Amino acid sequence: MKSAIVGEFLGTALLILLGNGVVASVVLLDKQADWIVITTGWGLAVMLGIYLSGRLSGGHINPAVTLALAVRGQLPWPRVPVYWAAQVAGAFAGAMLVYVDYAEAFRAFEAANGLTRGQLVEGRLPDPAAGGAGVFFTAPAFDVTWRSLFSEVLGTAVLLVGVRALSDRRNTHFREYFEPMLVGLLVFAIGLSLGGLTGYAINPARDLGPRLAAALLGWGPAAFQTHDWYFWVPIVGPFVGGIIGVFVYDLLIHPNLPSRDEPTPPGTIVS
């Protein structure tokens, strides 16, 4: 269990360090970047986080993945809260490292844009980039909560369907070494296609850990109050989407897969 805790903590910390780091570079330093750069950075962060933690803990680095696997009987339930704690703590630590690295950039950004850290304007942190706190956590593009919730559910469901497909030995012929790379590409694709509405948390720890760090670093209660207490959406949405995604794959795809020695597609004639 100790190795699993270390794996999930360090894997999630690396995920947030690199993921929040690329956002900080774009938001605070205006580094000739756009959404493609951010989604690329997050995809690579996921890949490297899984490579780091995979052998120790399975490389979940996402409470929604942990819950979905427990629901399907592939992870003992007593491990779930331990994994969650390690993931949130790792995300918090990664966010704190990003702030230490970019502290001067945060101060310069706030001074240049006349921002007061943690001050809400009409119930939300002001633009640009949500007062700089947008480096740490996600926010909706539109104030329609159920649509944001649906987007997080959908994105995480797609994530779990893809993760199951990539890890299912009956469905793929990829060696284990390539799986983290492919999961990173999956997250990259989700970000490009489905991430614009909410910032695609698709991972409760990815949003909650850095949000806690932001609250401690001066944004205070505003980190949770902004956008009409939106913070619960990137927590609940991924949990629901993860369970939906794992059931979609395990009930509709896996049972219909042929054995490894059958041709693709099944029923074709091999001369």
PDB file of N, CA, C and O in Angstrom, residues 184-211:
ATOM      1  N   GLY A 184      -2.321   9.652 -22.794  1.00  0.00           N
ATOM      2  CA  GLY A 184      -2.026  11.073 -22.956  1.00  0.00           C
ATOM      3  C   GLY A 184      -2.630  11.633 -24.228  1.00  0.00           C
ATOM      4  O   GLY A 184      -3.186  12.739 -24.233  1.00  0.00           O
ATOM      5  N   LEU A 185      -2.548  10.876 -25.309  1.00  0.00           N
ATOM      6  CA  LEU A 185      -3.164  11.304 -26.570  1.00  0.00           C
ATOM      7  C   LEU A 185      -4.686  11.354 -26.438  1.00  0.00           C
ATOM      8  O   LEU A 185      -5.344  12.223 -27.020  1.00  0.00           O
ATOM      9  N   LEU A 186      -5.243  10.426 -25.668  1.00  0.00           N
ATOM     10  CA  LEU A 186      -6.689  10.430 -25.426  1.00  0.00           C
ATOM     11  C   LEU A 186      -7.109  11.707 -24.703  1.00  0.00           C
ATOM     12  O   LEU A 186      -8.091  12.360 -25.080  1.00  0.00           O
ATOM     13  N   VAL A 187      -6.369  12.086 -23.666  1.00  0.00           N
ATOM     14  CA  VAL A 187      -6.680  13.318 -22.933  1.00  0.00           C
ATOM     15  C   VAL A 187      -6.499  14.538 -23.838  1.00  0.00           C
ATOM     16  O   VAL A 187      -7.274  15.501 -23.775  1.00  0.00           O
ATOM     17  N   PHE A 188      -5.483  14.509 -24.679  1.00  0.00           N
ATOM     18  CA  PHE A 188      -5.264  15.582 -25.656  1.00  0.00           C
ATOM     19  C   PHE A 188      -6.477  15.721 -26.571  1.00  0.00           C
ATOM     20  O   PHE A 188      -6.977  16.828 -26.815  1.00  0.00           O
ATOM     21  N   ALA A 189      -6.987  14.595 -27.058  1.00  0.00           N
ATOM     22  CA  ALA A 189      -8.149  14.614 -27.946  1.00  0.00           C
ATOM     23  C   ALA A 189      -9.397  15.119 -27.220  1.00  0.00           C
ATOM     24  O   ALA A 189     -10.180  15.902 -27.775  1.00  0.00           O
ATOM     25  N   ILE A 190      -9.596  14.682 -25.980  1.00  0.00           N
ATOM     26  CA  ILE A 190     -10.749  15.151 -25.207  1.00  0.00           C
ATOM     27  C   ILE A 190     -10.662  16.657 -24.997  1.00  0.00           C
ATOM     28  O   ILE A 190     -11.654  17.385 -25.118  1.00  0.00           O
ATOM     29  N   GLY A 191      -9.463  17.148 -24.689  1.00  0.00           N
ATOM     30  CA  GLY A 191      -9.304  18.587 -24.494  1.00  0.00           C
ATOM     31  C   GLY A 191      -9.615  19.379 -25.739  1.00  0.00           C
ATOM     32  O   GLY A 191     -10.311  20.406 -25.686  1.00  0.00           O
ATOM     33  N   LEU A 192      -9.119  18.910 -26.889  1.00  0.00           N
ATOM     34  CA  LEU A 192      -9.376  19.618 -28.139  1.00  0.00           C
ATOM     35  C   LEU A 192     -10.853  19.619 -28.505  1.00  0.00           C
ATOM     36  O   LEU A 192     -11.386  20.633 -28.964  1.00  0.00           O
ATOM     37  N   SER A 193     -11.522  18.498 -28.303  1.00  0.00           N
ATOM     38  CA  SER A 193     -12.882  18.337 -28.807  1.00  0.00           C
ATOM     39  C   SER A 193     -13.968  18.681 -27.799  1.00  0.00           C
ATOM     40  O   SER A 193     -15.024  19.191 -28.175  1.00  0.00           O
ATOM     41  N   LEU A 194     -13.736  18.416 -26.527  1.00  0.00           N
ATOM     42  CA  LEU A 194     -14.790  18.563 -25.521  1.00  0.00           C
ATOM     43  C   LEU A 194     -14.410  19.489 -24.374  1.00  0.00           C
ATOM     44  O   LEU A 194     -15.225  19.726 -23.485  1.00  0.00           O
ATOM     45  N   GLY A 195     -13.197  20.018 -24.380  1.00  0.00           N
ATOM     46  CA  GLY A 195     -12.715  20.727 -23.210  1.00  0.00           C
ATOM     47  C   GLY A 195     -13.043  22.199 -23.124  1.00  0.00           C
ATOM     48  O   GLY A 195     -12.890  22.809 -22.059  1.00  0.00           O
ATOM     49  N   GLY A 196     -13.478  22.805 -24.208  1.00  0.00           N
ATOM     50  CA  GLY A 196     -13.630  24.250 -24.223  1.00  0.00           C
ATOM     51  C   GLY A 196     -14.700  24.812 -23.314  1.00  0.00           C
ATOM     52  O   GLY A 196     -14.591  25.940 -22.840  1.00  0.00           O
ATOM     53  N   LEU A 197     -15.732  24.033 -23.016  1.00  0.00           N
ATOM     54  CA  LEU A 197     -16.854  24.542 -22.229  1.00  0.00           C
ATOM     55  C   LEU A 197     -16.528  24.679 -20.747  1.00  0.00           C
ATOM     56  O   LEU A 197     -17.052  25.553 -20.066  1.00  0.00           O
ATOM     57  N   THR A 198     -15.665  23.801 -20.240  1.00  0.00           N
ATOM     58  CA  THR A 198     -15.403  23.793 -18.793  1.00  0.00           C
ATOM     59  C   THR A 198     -13.925  23.778 -18.438  1.00  0.00           C
ATOM     60  O   THR A 198     -13.588  23.835 -17.246  1.00  0.00           O
ATOM     61  N   GLY A 199     -13.044  23.673 -19.413  1.00  0.00           N
ATOM     62  CA  GLY A 199     -11.633  23.503 -19.102  1.00  0.00           C
ATOM     63  C   GLY A 199     -11.279  22.052 -18.837  1.00  0.00           C
ATOM     64  O   GLY A 199     -10.182  21.747 -18.410  1.00  0.00           O
ATOM     65  N   TYR A 200     -12.218  21.166 -19.095  1.00  0.00           N
ATOM     66  CA  TYR A 200     -12.094  19.701 -18.995  1.00  0.00           C
ATOM     67  C   TYR A 200     -11.248  19.244 -17.808  1.00  0.00           C
ATOM     68  O   TYR A 200     -10.200  18.648 -17.943  1.00  0.00           O
ATOM     69  N   ALA A 201     -11.806  19.445 -16.614  1.00  0.00           N
ATOM     70  CA  ALA A 201     -11.148  18.888 -15.425  1.00  0.00           C
ATOM     71  C   ALA A 201     -11.042  17.372 -15.569  1.00  0.00           C
ATOM     72  O   ALA A 201      -9.973  16.802 -15.409  1.00  0.00           O
ATOM     73  N   ILE A 202     -12.156  16.723 -15.861  1.00  0.00           N
ATOM     74  CA  ILE A 202     -12.290  15.258 -15.996  1.00  0.00           C
ATOM     75  C   ILE A 202     -11.478  14.511 -14.944  1.00  0.00           C
ATOM     76  O   ILE A 202     -11.087  13.355 -15.160  1.00  0.00           O
ATOM     77  N   ASN A 203     -11.262  15.145 -13.796  1.00  0.00           N
ATOM     78  CA  ASN A 203     -10.428  14.580 -12.745  1.00  0.00           C
ATOM     79  C   ASN A 203     -10.668  15.431 -11.486  1.00  0.00           C
ATOM     80  O   ASN A 203     -10.220  16.579 -11.427  1.00  0.00           O
ATOM     81  N   PRO A 204     -11.389  14.903 -10.487  1.00  0.00           N
ATOM     82  CA  PRO A 204     -11.682  15.709  -9.303  1.00  0.00           C
ATOM     83  C   PRO A 204     -10.440  16.245  -8.596  1.00  0.00           C
ATOM     84  O   PRO A 204     -10.427  17.385  -8.120  1.00  0.00           O
ATOM     85  N   ALA A 205      -9.383  15.450  -8.519  1.00  0.00           N
ATOM     86  CA  ALA A 205      -8.166  15.897  -7.837  1.00  0.00           C
ATOM     87  C   ALA A 205      -7.489  17.017  -8.601  1.00  0.00           C
ATOM     88  O   ALA A 205      -6.931  17.945  -8.004  1.00  0.00           O
ATOM     89  N   ARG A 206      -7.550  16.956  -9.934  1.00  0.00           N
ATOM     90  CA  ARG A 206      -6.920  17.986 -10.756  1.00  0.00           C
ATOM     91  C   ARG A 206      -7.491  19.367 -10.452  1.00  0.00           C
ATOM     92  O   ARG A 206      -6.802  20.375 -10.543  1.00  0.00           O
ATOM     93  N   ASP A 207      -8.777  19.434 -10.102  1.00  0.00           N
ATOM     94  CA  ASP A 207      -9.405  20.715  -9.809  1.00  0.00           C
ATOM     95  C   ASP A 207      -9.384  21.047  -8.323  1.00  0.00           C
ATOM     96  O   ASP A 207      -9.057  22.161  -7.928  1.00  0.00           O
ATOM     97  N   LEU A 208      -9.688  20.059  -7.474  1.00  0.00           N
ATOM     98  CA  LEU A 208      -9.822  20.332  -6.044  1.00  0.00           C
ATOM     99  C   LEU A 208      -8.486  20.643  -5.380  1.00  0.00           C
ATOM    100  O   LEU A 208      -8.381  21.589  -4.592  1.00  0.00           O
ATOM    101  N   GLY A 209      -7.452  19.866  -5.676  1.00  0.00           N
ATOM    102  CA  GLY A 209      -6.157  20.100  -5.060  1.00  0.00           C
ATOM    103  C   GLY A 209      -5.609  21.486  -5.347  1.00  0.00           C
ATOM    104  O   GLY A 209      -5.266  22.241  -4.410  1.00  0.00           O
ATOM    105  N   PRO A 210      -5.526  21.901  -6.615  1.00  0.00           N
ATOM    106  CA  PRO A 210      -5.078  23.256  -6.913  1.00  0.00           C
ATOM    107  C   PRO A 210      -6.019  24.339  -6.401  1.00  0.00           C
ATOM    108  O   PRO A 210      -5.580  25.439  -6.061  1.00  0.00           O
ATOM    109  N   ARG A 211      -7.315  24.067  -6.317  1.00  0.00           N
ATOM    110  CA  ARG A 211      -8.251  25.057  -5.787  1.00  0.00           C
ATOM    111  C   ARG A 211      -7.968  25.294  -4.299  1.00  0.00           C
ATOM    112  O   ARG A 211      -8.022  26.430  -3.816  1.00  0.00           O
TER     113      ARG A 211
END
